[in-house]
Amino acid sequence: MKREALAATLVLATVVLADDAATRRRLSLEQETVRLSKEMEALAAKERGVLGDVTRLDARLAVERLKLEEASASLAAAEQRLAHGESVAAGLEADVRASAPLAASRLRAIYERGPTAVLAQFVLPADAATGLDGLRYASYLARRDGRQIAAWRASAQRLTDEQAALAAERARLTTQRDDAARQKAELEATRTSRETLLDRIRDDREQHERAIGELDAAAANLGSLVGSIDEAPAAPLDVRKFRGLLPWPADGRVSSGFGNVVHPRFKTEVPHPGLDIDAPEGAPFHAVFDGRVAFAAPLHGYGLTVVVDHGNGVASVYAHAGVLLVQAGDAVTKGEDLGRVGDSGSLRGPYLYFEMRASGKPEDPSEWLRKR
């Protein structure tokens, strides 16, 4: 019995700890959802044009992903509580079923013979000594029967209470499943809207040319941003001395190199001052050298973007992230994770856009990175 009680206590403790962790996670998700919702409202007021439409949809996707994660976390916690409750109820039901025959037989004996007859069985006929012993034994049996019947009634009541709690938990679980399904449907609808918009940009010349014009302006804004960065104090290591030796920011094929890019259908030529690295969505991307994060936020035309100042007038740019793991002001080291690859601000799906800039001007990153 002690071993079973200890096991039950450990199970309960595990459930409580897991529930606490799930609660903290849900609170964190709620806070992040509120923050992103405010950002989305701000973007709706200031973003314009084709790229603005993409940015607004990206912001809505980010909020809806978090809401789905929040609903999924609540659902998982409810399922865990329900499973624990069902385990407890099953144990109680087994106890009640096992002790029911004994409790019933004792109640039936008391009812049929009455307490006086039961007592007389042990007291009469008897001399004083044996009669006293019989009375003590009868008192012991009465107390034992009372304890057994009380324990059975308590277990039966606990079972009734647990079954009522399970019914309520099942109702909550149904609601949370519906909520998770609704959030998933909203996320899929926004993804479809985004894909429709991208198809229009890719297939419609007018939309495409508008997007190209906005991308040119976005590239100029990125250049101004990098040029306005207050240079970090002199670093112990000069990144320029490691030109051609830097690690790649992510694994993946280079689908578009440094220089002008010609659209295969419309034959428009667009400056491309960086590399497109076809890393899968969710893959990590890393700092190519030690430095300080000068910028980590959404950037018009580039989505979630990180700019790392390496000192000595050199900076690296990482764009179209799905998740950022750093913020402005953070010190980072070579190889440290900066975020996860995504498709924010992208017109063609998930990939990492990477630039190297020296004295504010873009240079061919392949000349800075080690040969593969």
Short mmCIF file of C-alpha atoms in Angstrom, two decimals, residues 56-268:
data_model
loop_
_atom_site.label_atom_id
_atom_site.label_comp_id
_atom_site.label_asym_id
_atom_site.label_seq_id
_atom_site.Cartn_x
_atom_site.Cartn_y
_atom_site.Cartn_z
CA ARG A 56 0.74 42.96 -42.97
CA LEU A 57 -0.03 39.36 -43.88
CA ASP A 58 3.28 38.27 -42.34
CA ALA A 59 2.37 40.06 -39.11
CA ARG A 60 -1.07 38.44 -39.07
CA LEU A 61 0.51 35.03 -39.67
CA ALA A 62 2.89 35.56 -36.75
CA VAL A 63 -0.01 36.43 -34.43
CA GLU A 64 -2.11 33.52 -35.63
CA ARG A 65 0.79 31.07 -35.26
CA LEU A 66 1.17 32.17 -31.63
CA LYS A 67 -2.57 31.91 -31.01
CA LEU A 68 -2.56 28.39 -32.45
CA GLU A 69 0.44 27.47 -30.27
CA GLU A 70 -1.36 28.94 -27.24
CA ALA A 71 -4.53 26.97 -28.02
CA SER A 72 -2.49 23.80 -28.59
CA ALA A 73 -0.69 24.26 -25.26
CA SER A 74 -4.02 24.66 -23.45
CA LEU A 75 -5.36 21.60 -25.22
CA ALA A 76 -2.32 19.50 -24.27
CA ALA A 77 -2.62 20.57 -20.62
CA ALA A 78 -6.33 19.70 -20.58
CA GLU A 79 -5.65 16.29 -22.13
CA GLN A 80 -3.00 15.61 -19.48
CA ARG A 81 -5.37 16.61 -16.66
CA LEU A 82 -8.10 14.44 -18.14
CA ALA A 83 -5.79 11.43 -18.44
CA HIS A 84 -4.70 11.85 -14.80
CA GLY A 85 -8.33 12.23 -13.68
CA GLU A 86 -9.36 9.11 -15.56
CA SER A 87 -6.50 7.18 -13.92
CA VAL A 88 -7.58 8.35 -10.45
CA ALA A 89 -11.23 7.52 -11.18
CA ALA A 90 -10.30 4.05 -12.41
CA GLY A 91 -8.38 3.37 -9.19
CA LEU A 92 -11.27 4.61 -7.05
CA GLU A 93 -13.75 2.55 -9.02
CA ALA A 94 -11.64 -0.57 -8.51
CA ASP A 95 -11.42 0.11 -4.75
CA VAL A 96 -15.18 0.67 -4.47
CA ARG A 97 -15.94 -2.47 -6.48
CA ALA A 98 -13.53 -4.60 -4.40
CA SER A 99 -14.80 -3.39 -1.03
CA ALA A 100 -18.50 -3.28 -1.93
CA PRO A 101 -19.28 -7.01 -1.20
CA LEU A 102 -17.74 -6.89 2.28
CA ALA A 103 -19.46 -3.62 3.16
CA ALA A 104 -22.76 -4.97 1.86
CA SER A 105 -22.47 -8.23 3.86
CA ARG A 106 -21.73 -6.35 7.11
CA LEU A 107 -24.62 -3.96 6.55
CA ARG A 108 -26.94 -6.86 5.74
CA ALA A 109 -25.91 -8.73 8.94
CA ILE A 110 -26.51 -5.68 11.10
CA TYR A 111 -29.85 -5.03 9.42
CA GLU A 112 -31.10 -8.64 9.61
CA ARG A 113 -30.00 -9.47 13.16
CA GLY A 114 -29.81 -6.06 14.71
CA PRO A 115 -26.91 -4.80 16.87
CA THR A 116 -28.29 -6.48 20.06
CA ALA A 117 -28.31 -9.94 18.50
CA VAL A 118 -24.79 -9.50 17.21
CA LEU A 119 -23.65 -8.46 20.67
CA ALA A 120 -25.46 -11.37 22.38
CA GLN A 121 -23.64 -13.84 20.14
CA PHE A 122 -20.42 -13.00 21.91
CA VAL A 123 -21.67 -12.30 25.42
CA LEU A 124 -24.27 -15.02 26.23
CA PRO A 125 -24.13 -17.61 27.70
CA ALA A 126 -20.87 -16.82 29.44
CA ASP A 127 -19.31 -16.30 32.81
CA ALA A 128 -18.06 -12.86 33.76
CA ALA A 129 -14.59 -13.30 32.26
CA THR A 130 -15.60 -14.77 28.93
CA GLY A 131 -18.53 -12.39 28.72
CA LEU A 132 -16.16 -9.43 29.08
CA ASP A 133 -13.89 -10.86 26.41
CA GLY A 134 -16.86 -11.34 24.13
CA LEU A 135 -17.96 -7.78 24.73
CA ARG A 136 -14.49 -6.48 23.84
CA TYR A 137 -14.47 -8.60 20.67
CA ALA A 138 -17.91 -7.38 19.70
CA SER A 139 -16.77 -3.80 20.24
CA TYR A 140 -13.73 -4.44 18.03
CA LEU A 141 -15.90 -5.93 15.27
CA ALA A 142 -18.28 -3.00 15.46
CA ARG A 143 -15.42 -0.51 15.13
CA ARG A 144 -13.89 -2.52 12.27
CA ASP A 145 -17.22 -2.69 10.43
CA GLY A 146 -17.74 1.01 10.99
CA ARG A 147 -14.34 1.84 9.54
CA GLN A 148 -14.86 -0.42 6.52
CA ILE A 149 -18.29 0.99 5.78
CA ALA A 150 -17.07 4.58 6.28
CA ALA A 151 -14.08 3.97 4.01
CA TRP A 152 -16.32 2.46 1.35
CA ARG A 153 -18.72 5.42 1.54
CA ALA A 154 -15.81 7.89 1.36
CA SER A 155 -14.36 6.12 -1.69
CA ALA A 156 -17.80 6.04 -3.32
CA GLN A 157 -18.21 9.79 -2.70
CA ARG A 158 -14.73 10.53 -4.04
CA LEU A 159 -15.55 8.49 -7.13
CA THR A 160 -18.76 10.48 -7.63
CA ASP A 161 -16.87 13.77 -7.24
CA GLU A 162 -14.08 12.63 -9.59
CA GLN A 163 -16.60 11.55 -12.24
CA ALA A 164 -18.29 14.96 -12.03
CA ALA A 165 -14.90 16.68 -12.40
CA LEU A 166 -14.10 14.45 -15.38
CA ALA A 167 -17.37 15.41 -17.06
CA ALA A 168 -16.50 19.10 -16.63
CA GLU A 169 -12.93 18.51 -17.90
CA ARG A 170 -14.26 16.69 -20.97
CA ALA A 171 -16.52 19.65 -21.71
CA ARG A 172 -13.55 22.05 -21.41
CA LEU A 173 -11.48 19.75 -23.62
CA THR A 174 -14.15 19.84 -26.33
CA THR A 175 -14.17 23.64 -26.20
CA GLN A 176 -10.38 23.82 -26.42
CA ARG A 177 -10.30 21.37 -29.33
CA ASP A 178 -12.80 23.57 -31.15
CA ASP A 179 -10.68 26.65 -30.36
CA ALA A 180 -7.50 24.98 -31.67
CA ALA A 181 -9.32 23.89 -34.84
CA ARG A 182 -10.62 27.46 -35.36
CA GLN A 183 -7.15 28.96 -34.88
CA LYS A 184 -5.70 26.45 -37.35
CA ALA A 185 -8.39 27.31 -39.91
CA GLU A 186 -7.66 31.05 -39.52
CA LEU A 187 -3.94 30.40 -39.97
CA GLU A 188 -4.54 28.37 -43.13
CA ALA A 189 -6.86 31.08 -44.51
CA THR A 190 -4.18 33.75 -43.99
CA ARG A 191 -1.56 31.51 -45.61
CA THR A 192 -3.87 31.10 -48.60
CA SER A 193 -4.35 34.88 -48.82
CA ARG A 194 -0.59 35.36 -48.75
CA GLU A 195 -0.02 32.76 -51.47
CA THR A 196 -2.71 34.39 -53.63
CA LEU A 197 -0.99 37.76 -53.24
CA LEU A 198 2.42 36.30 -54.12
CA ASP A 199 0.97 34.56 -57.18
CA ARG A 200 -0.44 37.91 -58.30
CA ILE A 201 2.94 39.61 -57.83
CA ARG A 202 4.74 36.83 -59.73
CA ASP A 203 2.26 36.58 -62.62
CA ASP A 204 1.06 40.15 -63.10
CA ARG A 205 3.59 42.47 -64.77
CA GLU A 206 2.15 45.64 -63.23
CA GLN A 207 2.18 44.14 -59.72
CA HIS A 208 5.66 42.77 -60.33
CA GLU A 209 7.04 46.13 -61.45
CA ARG A 210 5.46 47.87 -58.46
CA ALA A 211 7.08 45.31 -56.16
CA ILE A 212 10.46 45.80 -57.86
CA GLY A 213 10.24 49.55 -57.39
CA GLU A 214 9.40 49.10 -53.73
CA LEU A 215 12.27 46.62 -53.31
CA ASP A 216 14.69 49.21 -54.71
CA ALA A 217 13.43 51.71 -52.12
CA ALA A 218 13.68 49.05 -49.39
CA ALA A 219 17.29 48.31 -50.37
CA ALA A 220 18.09 52.01 -50.13
CA ASN A 221 16.50 52.08 -46.67
CA LEU A 222 18.61 49.11 -45.61
CA GLY A 223 21.72 50.91 -46.82
CA SER A 224 20.74 54.00 -44.82
CA LEU A 225 20.10 51.84 -41.76
CA VAL A 226 23.50 50.16 -41.95
CA GLY A 227 25.21 53.49 -42.65
CA SER A 228 23.58 55.10 -39.62
CA ILE A 229 24.79 52.44 -37.18
CA ASP A 230 27.10 53.81 -34.52
CA GLU A 231 30.24 51.77 -34.94
CA ALA A 232 31.05 49.46 -32.06
CA PRO A 233 34.28 49.98 -30.10
CA ALA A 234 37.35 48.49 -31.72
CA ALA A 235 37.05 44.72 -31.58
CA PRO A 236 39.91 42.51 -30.33
CA LEU A 237 39.85 40.77 -33.71
CA ASP A 238 39.59 42.64 -37.00
CA VAL A 239 37.04 40.82 -39.19
CA ARG A 240 38.79 42.13 -42.32
CA LYS A 241 41.75 39.88 -41.55
CA PHE A 242 39.44 36.86 -41.81
CA ARG A 243 38.12 37.71 -45.26
CA GLY A 244 37.55 34.47 -47.14
CA LEU A 245 37.55 32.41 -43.92
CA LEU A 246 34.18 33.23 -42.33
CA PRO A 247 31.69 30.37 -41.76
CA TRP A 248 28.49 30.28 -43.76
CA PRO A 249 25.47 31.74 -41.94
CA ALA A 250 23.27 28.75 -42.87
CA ASP A 251 23.38 25.46 -44.73
CA GLY A 252 21.74 25.40 -48.13
CA ARG A 253 22.22 25.94 -51.84
CA VAL A 254 22.86 29.46 -53.11
CA SER A 255 19.96 30.06 -55.49
CA SER A 256 20.83 33.64 -56.33
CA GLY A 257 24.30 35.17 -56.12
CA PHE A 258 25.71 38.65 -55.77
CA GLY A 259 25.03 41.04 -58.65
CA ASN A 260 22.12 41.85 -60.92
CA VAL A 261 19.32 39.29 -61.25
CA VAL A 262 17.12 39.01 -64.37
CA HIS A 263 13.51 37.90 -63.95
CA PRO A 264 13.00 34.81 -66.17
CA ARG A 265 9.57 35.92 -67.41
CA PHE A 266 9.49 39.70 -67.46
CA LYS A 267 13.26 40.12 -68.13
CA THR A 268 13.47 42.92 -65.57
#
